[in-house]
Backbone as XML, in Angstrom:
<?xml version="1.0"?>
<chain id="A" units="angstrom">
  <residue number="1" name="MET">
    <atom name="N" x="95.066" y="41.090" z="199.780"/>
    <atom name="CA" x="96.200" y="41.953" z="199.464"/>
    <atom name="C" x="96.069" y="43.316" z="200.172"/>
  </residue>
  <residue number="2" name="LEU">
    <atom name="N" x="97.240" y="43.718" z="200.711"/>
    <atom name="CA" x="97.229" y="45.079" z="201.369"/>
    <atom name="C" x="97.172" y="46.195" z="200.280"/>
  </residue>
  <residue number="3" name="THR">
    <atom name="N" x="96.419" y="47.179" z="200.613"/>
    <atom name="CA" x="96.428" y="48.337" z="199.708"/>
    <atom name="C" x="96.643" y="49.571" z="200.456"/>
  </residue>
  <residue number="4" name="ILE">
    <atom name="N" x="97.225" y="50.628" z="199.763"/>
    <atom name="CA" x="97.456" y="51.895" z="200.496"/>
    <atom name="C" x="96.250" y="52.744" z="200.219"/>
  </residue>
  <residue number="5" name="THR">
    <atom name="N" x="96.180" y="53.926" z="200.784"/>
    <atom name="CA" x="94.971" y="54.723" z="200.843"/>
    <atom name="C" x="94.435" y="55.133" z="199.435"/>
  </residue>
  <residue number="6" name="ASN">
    <atom name="N" x="95.276" y="55.295" z="198.440"/>
    <atom name="CA" x="94.773" y="55.640" z="197.144"/>
    <atom name="C" x="94.493" y="54.414" z="196.269"/>
  </residue>
  <residue number="7" name="SER">
    <atom name="N" x="94.249" y="53.257" z="196.864"/>
    <atom name="CA" x="93.844" y="52.042" z="196.220"/>
    <atom name="C" x="94.888" y="51.449" z="195.222"/>
  </residue>
  <residue number="8" name="ILE">
    <atom name="N" x="96.122" y="51.843" z="195.288"/>
    <atom name="CA" x="97.159" y="51.149" z="194.511"/>
    <atom name="C" x="97.640" y="50.024" z="195.361"/>
  </residue>
  <residue number="9" name="PRO">
    <atom name="N" x="97.669" y="48.790" z="194.778"/>
    <atom name="CA" x="98.094" y="47.603" z="195.542"/>
    <atom name="C" x="99.492" y="47.865" z="196.108"/>
  </residue>
  <residue number="10" name="PHE">
    <atom name="N" x="99.659" y="47.435" z="197.387"/>
    <atom name="CA" x="100.934" y="47.635" z="198.118"/>
    <atom name="C" x="102.096" y="47.030" z="197.368"/>
  </residue>
  <residue number="11" name="CYS">
    <atom name="N" x="101.889" y="45.873" z="196.759"/>
    <atom name="CA" x="103.038" y="45.207" z="196.029"/>
    <atom name="C" x="103.481" y="46.013" z="194.890"/>
  </residue>
  <residue number="12" name="ILE">
    <atom name="N" x="102.607" y="46.766" z="194.164"/>
    <atom name="CA" x="103.023" y="47.512" z="193.035"/>
    <atom name="C" x="103.787" y="48.785" z="193.510"/>
  </residue>
  <residue number="13" name="VAL">
    <atom name="N" x="103.353" y="49.343" z="194.675"/>
    <atom name="CA" x="104.091" y="50.476" z="195.214"/>
    <atom name="C" x="105.432" y="50.002" z="195.698"/>
  </residue>
  <residue number="14" name="ALA">
    <atom name="N" x="105.537" y="48.832" z="196.299"/>
    <atom name="CA" x="106.834" y="48.320" z="196.815"/>
    <atom name="C" x="107.779" y="48.077" z="195.604"/>
  </residue>
  <residue number="15" name="LEU">
    <atom name="N" x="107.309" y="47.555" z="194.490"/>
    <atom name="CA" x="108.174" y="47.348" z="193.343"/>
    <atom name="C" x="108.666" y="48.677" z="192.808"/>
  </residue>
  <residue number="16" name="ALA">
    <atom name="N" x="107.742" y="49.631" z="192.707"/>
    <atom name="CA" x="108.147" y="50.965" z="192.161"/>
    <atom name="C" x="109.176" y="51.629" z="193.059"/>
  </residue>
  <residue number="17" name="VAL">
    <atom name="N" x="108.948" y="51.510" z="194.360"/>
    <atom name="CA" x="109.893" y="52.130" z="195.331"/>
    <atom name="C" x="111.262" y="51.404" z="195.184"/>
  </residue>
  <residue number="18" name="ALA">
    <atom name="N" x="111.247" y="50.090" z="195.075"/>
    <atom name="CA" x="112.536" y="49.297" z="194.929"/>
    <atom name="C" x="113.241" y="49.681" z="193.673"/>
  </residue>
  <residue number="19" name="ALA">
    <atom name="N" x="112.553" y="49.870" z="192.557"/>
    <atom name="CA" x="113.163" y="50.211" z="191.268"/>
    <atom name="C" x="113.776" y="51.619" z="191.349"/>
  </residue>
  <residue number="20" name="GLY">
    <atom name="N" x="113.152" y="52.528" z="192.082"/>
    <atom name="CA" x="113.592" y="53.857" z="192.079"/>
    <atom name="C" x="114.392" y="54.211" z="193.331"/>
  </residue>
  <residue number="21" name="ALA">
    <atom name="N" x="114.731" y="53.190" z="194.128"/>
    <atom name="CA" x="115.345" y="53.439" z="195.430"/>
    <atom name="C" x="116.666" y="54.148" z="195.258"/>
  </residue>
  <residue number="22" name="THR">
    <atom name="N" x="117.559" y="53.765" z="194.326"/>
    <atom name="CA" x="118.852" y="54.419" z="194.171"/>
    <atom name="C" x="118.692" y="55.857" z="193.791"/>
  </residue>
  <residue number="23" name="PHE">
    <atom name="N" x="117.851" y="56.107" z="192.767"/>
    <atom name="CA" x="117.653" y="57.448" z="192.278"/>
    <atom name="C" x="117.005" y="58.307" z="193.405"/>
  </residue>
  <residue number="24" name="ALA">
    <atom name="N" x="115.948" y="57.789" z="193.987"/>
    <atom name="CA" x="115.310" y="58.496" z="195.057"/>
    <atom name="C" x="116.237" y="58.726" z="196.274"/>
  </residue>
  <residue number="25" name="GLY">
    <atom name="N" x="117.083" y="57.714" z="196.485"/>
    <atom name="CA" x="118.029" y="57.837" z="197.590"/>
    <atom name="C" x="119.032" y="58.951" z="197.398"/>
  </residue>
  <residue number="26" name="SER">
    <atom name="N" x="119.434" y="59.140" z="196.168"/>
    <atom name="CA" x="120.343" y="60.265" z="195.887"/>
    <atom name="C" x="119.643" y="61.601" z="196.046"/>
  </residue>
  <residue number="27" name="ARG">
    <atom name="N" x="118.391" y="61.674" z="195.724"/>
    <atom name="CA" x="117.684" y="62.898" z="195.915"/>
    <atom name="C" x="117.467" y="63.131" z="197.411"/>
  </residue>
  <residue number="28" name="ARG">
    <atom name="N" x="117.173" y="62.123" z="198.166"/>
    <atom name="CA" x="117.033" y="62.292" z="199.628"/>
    <atom name="C" x="118.326" y="62.679" z="200.221"/>
  </residue>
  <residue number="29" name="LEU">
    <atom name="N" x="119.397" y="62.094" z="199.772"/>
    <atom name="CA" x="120.715" y="62.471" z="200.307"/>
    <atom name="C" x="121.071" y="63.921" z="200.074"/>
  </residue>
  <residue number="30" name="LEU">
    <atom name="N" x="120.703" y="64.409" z="198.874"/>
    <atom name="CA" x="120.844" y="65.869" z="198.627"/>
    <atom name="C" x="120.070" y="66.715" z="199.616"/>
  </residue>
  <residue number="31" name="LEU">
    <atom name="N" x="118.803" y="66.315" z="199.824"/>
    <atom name="CA" x="117.974" y="67.030" z="200.752"/>
    <atom name="C" x="118.607" y="66.956" z="202.160"/>
  </residue>
  <residue number="32" name="VAL">
    <atom name="N" x="118.998" y="65.832" z="202.620"/>
    <atom name="CA" x="119.596" y="65.688" z="203.934"/>
    <atom name="C" x="120.887" y="66.514" z="204.034"/>
  </residue>
  <residue number="33" name="ASN">
    <atom name="N" x="121.789" y="66.383" z="203.040"/>
    <atom name="CA" x="123.022" y="67.079" z="203.132"/>
    <atom name="C" x="122.936" y="68.569" z="203.058"/>
  </residue>
  <residue number="34" name="ARG">
    <atom name="N" x="121.974" y="69.102" z="202.302"/>
    <atom name="CA" x="121.956" y="70.595" z="202.114"/>
    <atom name="C" x="120.914" y="71.195" z="203.053"/>
  </residue>
  <residue number="35" name="CYS">
    <atom name="N" x="119.730" y="70.613" z="203.216"/>
    <atom name="CA" x="118.667" y="71.339" z="203.915"/>
    <atom name="C" x="118.813" y="71.244" z="205.411"/>
  </residue>
  <residue number="36" name="ILE">
    <atom name="N" x="119.207" y="70.136" z="205.928"/>
    <atom name="CA" x="119.199" y="69.962" z="207.422"/>
    <atom name="C" x="120.427" y="70.636" z="208.018"/>
  </residue>
  <residue number="37" name="GLN">
    <atom name="N" x="121.286" y="71.242" z="207.235"/>
    <atom name="CA" x="122.329" y="72.017" z="207.836"/>
    <atom name="C" x="121.763" y="73.191" z="208.638"/>
  </residue>
  <residue number="38" name="CYS">
    <atom name="N" x="120.620" y="73.664" z="208.184"/>
    <atom name="CA" x="119.972" y="74.820" z="208.857"/>
    <atom name="C" x="118.701" y="74.562" z="209.614"/>
  </residue>
  <residue number="39" name="HIS">
    <atom name="N" x="118.037" y="73.476" z="209.269"/>
    <atom name="CA" x="116.712" y="73.176" z="209.892"/>
    <atom name="C" x="116.334" y="71.744" z="209.712"/>
  </residue>
  <residue number="40" name="ALA">
    <atom name="N" x="115.324" y="71.271" z="210.437"/>
    <atom name="CA" x="114.831" y="69.936" z="210.265"/>
    <atom name="C" x="114.254" y="69.692" z="208.895"/>
  </residue>
  <residue number="41" name="PRO">
    <atom name="N" x="114.267" y="68.459" z="208.380"/>
    <atom name="CA" x="113.739" y="68.199" z="207.077"/>
    <atom name="C" x="112.170" y="68.496" z="207.097"/>
  </residue>
  <residue number="42" name="PRO">
    <atom name="N" x="111.690" y="68.974" z="205.924"/>
    <atom name="CA" x="110.260" y="69.314" z="205.874"/>
    <atom name="C" x="109.450" y="67.995" z="205.983"/>
  </residue>
  <residue number="43" name="ASN">
    <atom name="N" x="108.250" y="68.226" z="206.450"/>
    <atom name="CA" x="107.248" y="67.157" z="206.432"/>
    <atom name="C" x="106.418" y="67.329" z="205.174"/>
  </residue>
  <residue number="44" name="ALA">
    <atom name="N" x="106.882" y="66.756" z="204.057"/>
    <atom name="CA" x="106.232" y="66.980" z="202.766"/>
    <atom name="C" x="104.767" y="66.591" z="202.747"/>
  </residue>
  <residue number="45" name="ALA">
    <atom name="N" x="104.390" y="65.619" z="203.541"/>
    <atom name="CA" x="103.022" y="65.174" z="203.557"/>
    <atom name="C" x="102.068" y="66.177" z="204.104"/>
  </residue>
  <residue number="46" name="LYS">
    <atom name="N" x="102.545" y="67.140" z="204.937"/>
    <atom name="CA" x="101.686" y="68.139" z="205.496"/>
    <atom name="C" x="101.524" y="69.398" z="204.606"/>
  </residue>
  <residue number="47" name="LEU">
    <atom name="N" x="102.312" y="69.536" z="203.537"/>
    <atom name="CA" x="102.271" y="70.729" z="202.692"/>
    <atom name="C" x="101.671" y="70.335" z="201.317"/>
  </residue>
  <residue number="48" name="SER">
    <atom name="N" x="100.874" y="71.237" z="200.750"/>
    <atom name="CA" x="100.347" y="71.017" z="199.445"/>
    <atom name="C" x="101.462" y="71.059" z="198.435"/>
  </residue>
  <residue number="49" name="PRO">
    <atom name="N" x="101.305" y="70.449" z="197.241"/>
    <atom name="CA" x="102.381" y="70.594" z="196.214"/>
    <atom name="C" x="102.700" y="71.993" z="195.844"/>
  </residue>
  <residue number="50" name="GLU">
    <atom name="N" x="101.703" y="72.821" z="195.848"/>
    <atom name="CA" x="101.961" y="74.262" z="195.531"/>
    <atom name="C" x="102.788" y="74.892" z="196.599"/>
  </residue>
  <residue number="51" name="ARG">
    <atom name="N" x="102.482" y="74.605" z="197.888"/>
    <atom name="CA" x="103.302" y="75.145" z="198.994"/>
    <atom name="C" x="104.690" y="74.640" z="198.990"/>
  </residue>
  <residue number="52" name="LEU">
    <atom name="N" x="104.871" y="73.323" z="198.632"/>
    <atom name="CA" x="106.218" y="72.736" z="198.526"/>
    <atom name="C" x="107.068" y="73.481" z="197.527"/>
  </residue>
  <residue number="53" name="ARG">
    <atom name="N" x="106.418" y="73.831" z="196.388"/>
    <atom name="CA" x="107.130" y="74.561" z="195.347"/>
    <atom name="C" x="107.536" y="75.915" z="195.792"/>
  </residue>
  <residue number="54" name="ARG">
    <atom name="N" x="106.660" y="76.633" z="196.471"/>
    <atom name="CA" x="106.975" y="77.973" z="196.940"/>
    <atom name="C" x="108.095" y="77.997" z="198.010"/>
  </residue>
  <residue number="55" name="VAL">
    <atom name="N" x="107.939" y="77.032" z="198.932"/>
    <atom name="CA" x="108.918" y="76.957" z="199.990"/>
    <atom name="C" x="110.315" y="76.584" z="199.369"/>
  </residue>
  <residue number="56" name="LEU">
    <atom name="N" x="110.299" y="75.592" z="198.504"/>
    <atom name="CA" x="111.586" y="75.208" z="197.904"/>
    <atom name="C" x="112.138" y="76.290" z="197.050"/>
  </residue>
  <residue number="57" name="ALA">
    <atom name="N" x="111.425" y="77.117" z="196.376"/>
    <atom name="CA" x="111.956" y="78.201" z="195.582"/>
    <atom name="C" x="112.749" y="79.102" z="196.481"/>
  </residue>
  <residue number="58" name="THR">
    <atom name="N" x="112.260" y="79.437" z="197.623"/>
    <atom name="CA" x="112.963" y="80.251" z="198.602"/>
    <atom name="C" x="114.229" y="79.590" z="199.130"/>
  </residue>
  <residue number="59" name="MET">
    <atom name="N" x="114.006" y="78.349" z="199.597"/>
    <atom name="CA" x="115.089" y="77.634" z="200.216"/>
    <atom name="C" x="116.168" y="77.309" z="199.245"/>
  </residue>
  <residue number="60" name="SER">
    <atom name="N" x="115.865" y="77.067" z="197.965"/>
    <atom name="CA" x="116.915" y="76.744" z="196.959"/>
    <atom name="C" x="117.887" y="77.931" z="196.806"/>
  </residue>
  <residue number="61" name="ARG">
    <atom name="N" x="117.323" y="79.131" z="196.820"/>
    <atom name="CA" x="118.195" y="80.317" z="196.783"/>
    <atom name="C" x="119.066" y="80.403" z="198.023"/>
  </residue>
  <residue number="62" name="ARG">
    <atom name="N" x="118.488" y="80.187" z="199.141"/>
    <atom name="CA" x="119.264" y="80.331" z="200.415"/>
    <atom name="C" x="120.357" y="79.291" z="200.493"/>
  </residue>
  <residue number="63" name="ALA">
    <atom name="N" x="120.094" y="78.058" z="199.958"/>
    <atom name="CA" x="120.982" y="76.998" z="200.051"/>
    <atom name="C" x="121.935" y="76.947" z="198.877"/>
  </residue>
  <residue number="64" name="HIS">
    <atom name="N" x="121.774" y="77.849" z="197.941"/>
    <atom name="CA" x="122.612" y="77.981" z="196.717"/>
    <atom name="C" x="122.552" y="76.659" z="195.894"/>
  </residue>
  <residue number="65" name="LEU">
    <atom name="N" x="121.359" y="76.074" z="195.802"/>
    <atom name="CA" x="121.159" y="74.900" z="194.991"/>
    <atom name="C" x="121.192" y="75.240" z="193.499"/>
  </residue>
  <residue number="66" name="SER">
    <atom name="N" x="121.864" y="74.415" z="192.782"/>
    <atom name="CA" x="121.830" y="74.565" z="191.322"/>
    <atom name="C" x="120.401" y="74.272" z="190.794"/>
  </residue>
  <residue number="67" name="PRO">
    <atom name="N" x="120.105" y="74.665" z="189.557"/>
    <atom name="CA" x="118.773" y="74.320" z="189.023"/>
    <atom name="C" x="118.523" y="72.800" z="189.071"/>
  </residue>
  <residue number="68" name="GLU">
    <atom name="N" x="119.548" y="72.023" z="188.730"/>
    <atom name="CA" x="119.403" y="70.565" z="188.720"/>
    <atom name="C" x="119.177" y="70.021" z="190.167"/>
  </residue>
  <residue number="69" name="GLU">
    <atom name="N" x="119.816" y="70.610" z="191.139"/>
    <atom name="CA" x="119.628" y="70.186" z="192.516"/>
    <atom name="C" x="118.272" y="70.565" z="192.975"/>
  </residue>
  <residue number="70" name="HIS">
    <atom name="N" x="117.797" y="71.781" z="192.604"/>
    <atom name="CA" x="116.478" y="72.236" z="192.966"/>
    <atom name="C" x="115.411" y="71.275" z="192.438"/>
  </residue>
  <residue number="71" name="GLU">
    <atom name="N" x="115.496" y="70.904" z="191.142"/>
    <atom name="CA" x="114.588" y="69.954" z="190.575"/>
    <atom name="C" x="114.610" y="68.623" z="191.207"/>
  </residue>
  <residue number="72" name="ALA">
    <atom name="N" x="115.853" y="68.101" z="191.565"/>
    <atom name="CA" x="115.944" y="66.808" z="192.241"/>
    <atom name="C" x="115.228" y="66.796" z="193.533"/>
  </residue>
  <residue number="73" name="VAL">
    <atom name="N" x="115.423" y="67.886" z="194.346"/>
    <atom name="CA" x="114.779" y="67.967" z="195.646"/>
    <atom name="C" x="113.289" y="68.078" z="195.449"/>
  </residue>
  <residue number="74" name="LEU">
    <atom name="N" x="112.869" y="68.916" z="194.535"/>
    <atom name="CA" x="111.436" y="69.112" z="194.356"/>
    <atom name="C" x="110.773" y="67.799" z="193.937"/>
  </residue>
  <residue number="75" name="HIS">
    <atom name="N" x="111.386" y="67.022" z="193.007"/>
    <atom name="CA" x="110.739" y="65.682" z="192.597"/>
    <atom name="C" x="110.713" y="64.781" z="193.820"/>
  </residue>
  <residue number="76" name="TYR">
    <atom name="N" x="111.772" y="64.725" z="194.619"/>
    <atom name="CA" x="111.797" y="63.922" z="195.777"/>
    <atom name="C" x="110.645" y="64.271" z="196.705"/>
  </residue>
  <residue number="77" name="LEU">
    <atom name="N" x="110.524" y="65.579" z="197.042"/>
    <atom name="CA" x="109.486" y="66.020" z="197.999"/>
    <atom name="C" x="108.095" y="65.748" z="197.411"/>
  </residue>
  <residue number="78" name="LEU">
    <atom name="N" x="107.898" y="65.894" z="196.168"/>
    <atom name="CA" x="106.603" y="65.645" z="195.577"/>
    <atom name="C" x="106.286" y="64.157" z="195.601"/>
  </residue>
  <residue number="79" name="ALA">
    <atom name="N" x="107.290" y="63.307" z="195.344"/>
    <atom name="CA" x="107.100" y="61.886" z="195.445"/>
    <atom name="C" x="106.744" y="61.421" z="196.814"/>
  </residue>
  <residue number="80" name="VAL">
    <atom name="N" x="107.421" y="62.007" z="197.790"/>
    <atom name="CA" x="107.147" y="61.660" z="199.196"/>
    <atom name="C" x="105.769" y="62.109" z="199.566"/>
  </residue>
  <residue number="81" name="HIS">
    <atom name="N" x="105.385" y="63.295" z="199.089"/>
    <atom name="CA" x="104.045" y="63.843" z="199.367"/>
    <atom name="C" x="102.985" y="62.960" z="198.847"/>
  </residue>
  <residue number="82" name="SER">
    <atom name="N" x="103.149" y="62.296" z="197.654"/>
    <atom name="CA" x="102.115" y="61.496" z="197.081"/>
    <atom name="C" x="101.968" y="60.144" z="197.695"/>
  </residue>
  <residue number="83" name="LEU">
    <atom name="N" x="102.908" y="59.740" z="198.618"/>
    <atom name="CA" x="102.802" y="58.378" z="199.165"/>
    <atom name="C" x="101.772" y="58.335" z="200.270"/>
  </residue>
</chain>
């Protein structure tokens, strides 16, 4: 069986991704629609969770994200970071 780097079986990750695809997709769509109007999407894997939070706090204000949108983008970036 294939496994990913943190030893979670690939099939479990695939099921989790499939189950959350619609919800995650809407979060990604928000990121794409709002963030890339001004710059390329961030590479979440290269930033620590703390750095992601700091950068997003600044960018949320600049992009005029609502608190709900801010949380949605943050959760999406943290989920991508953990893969």
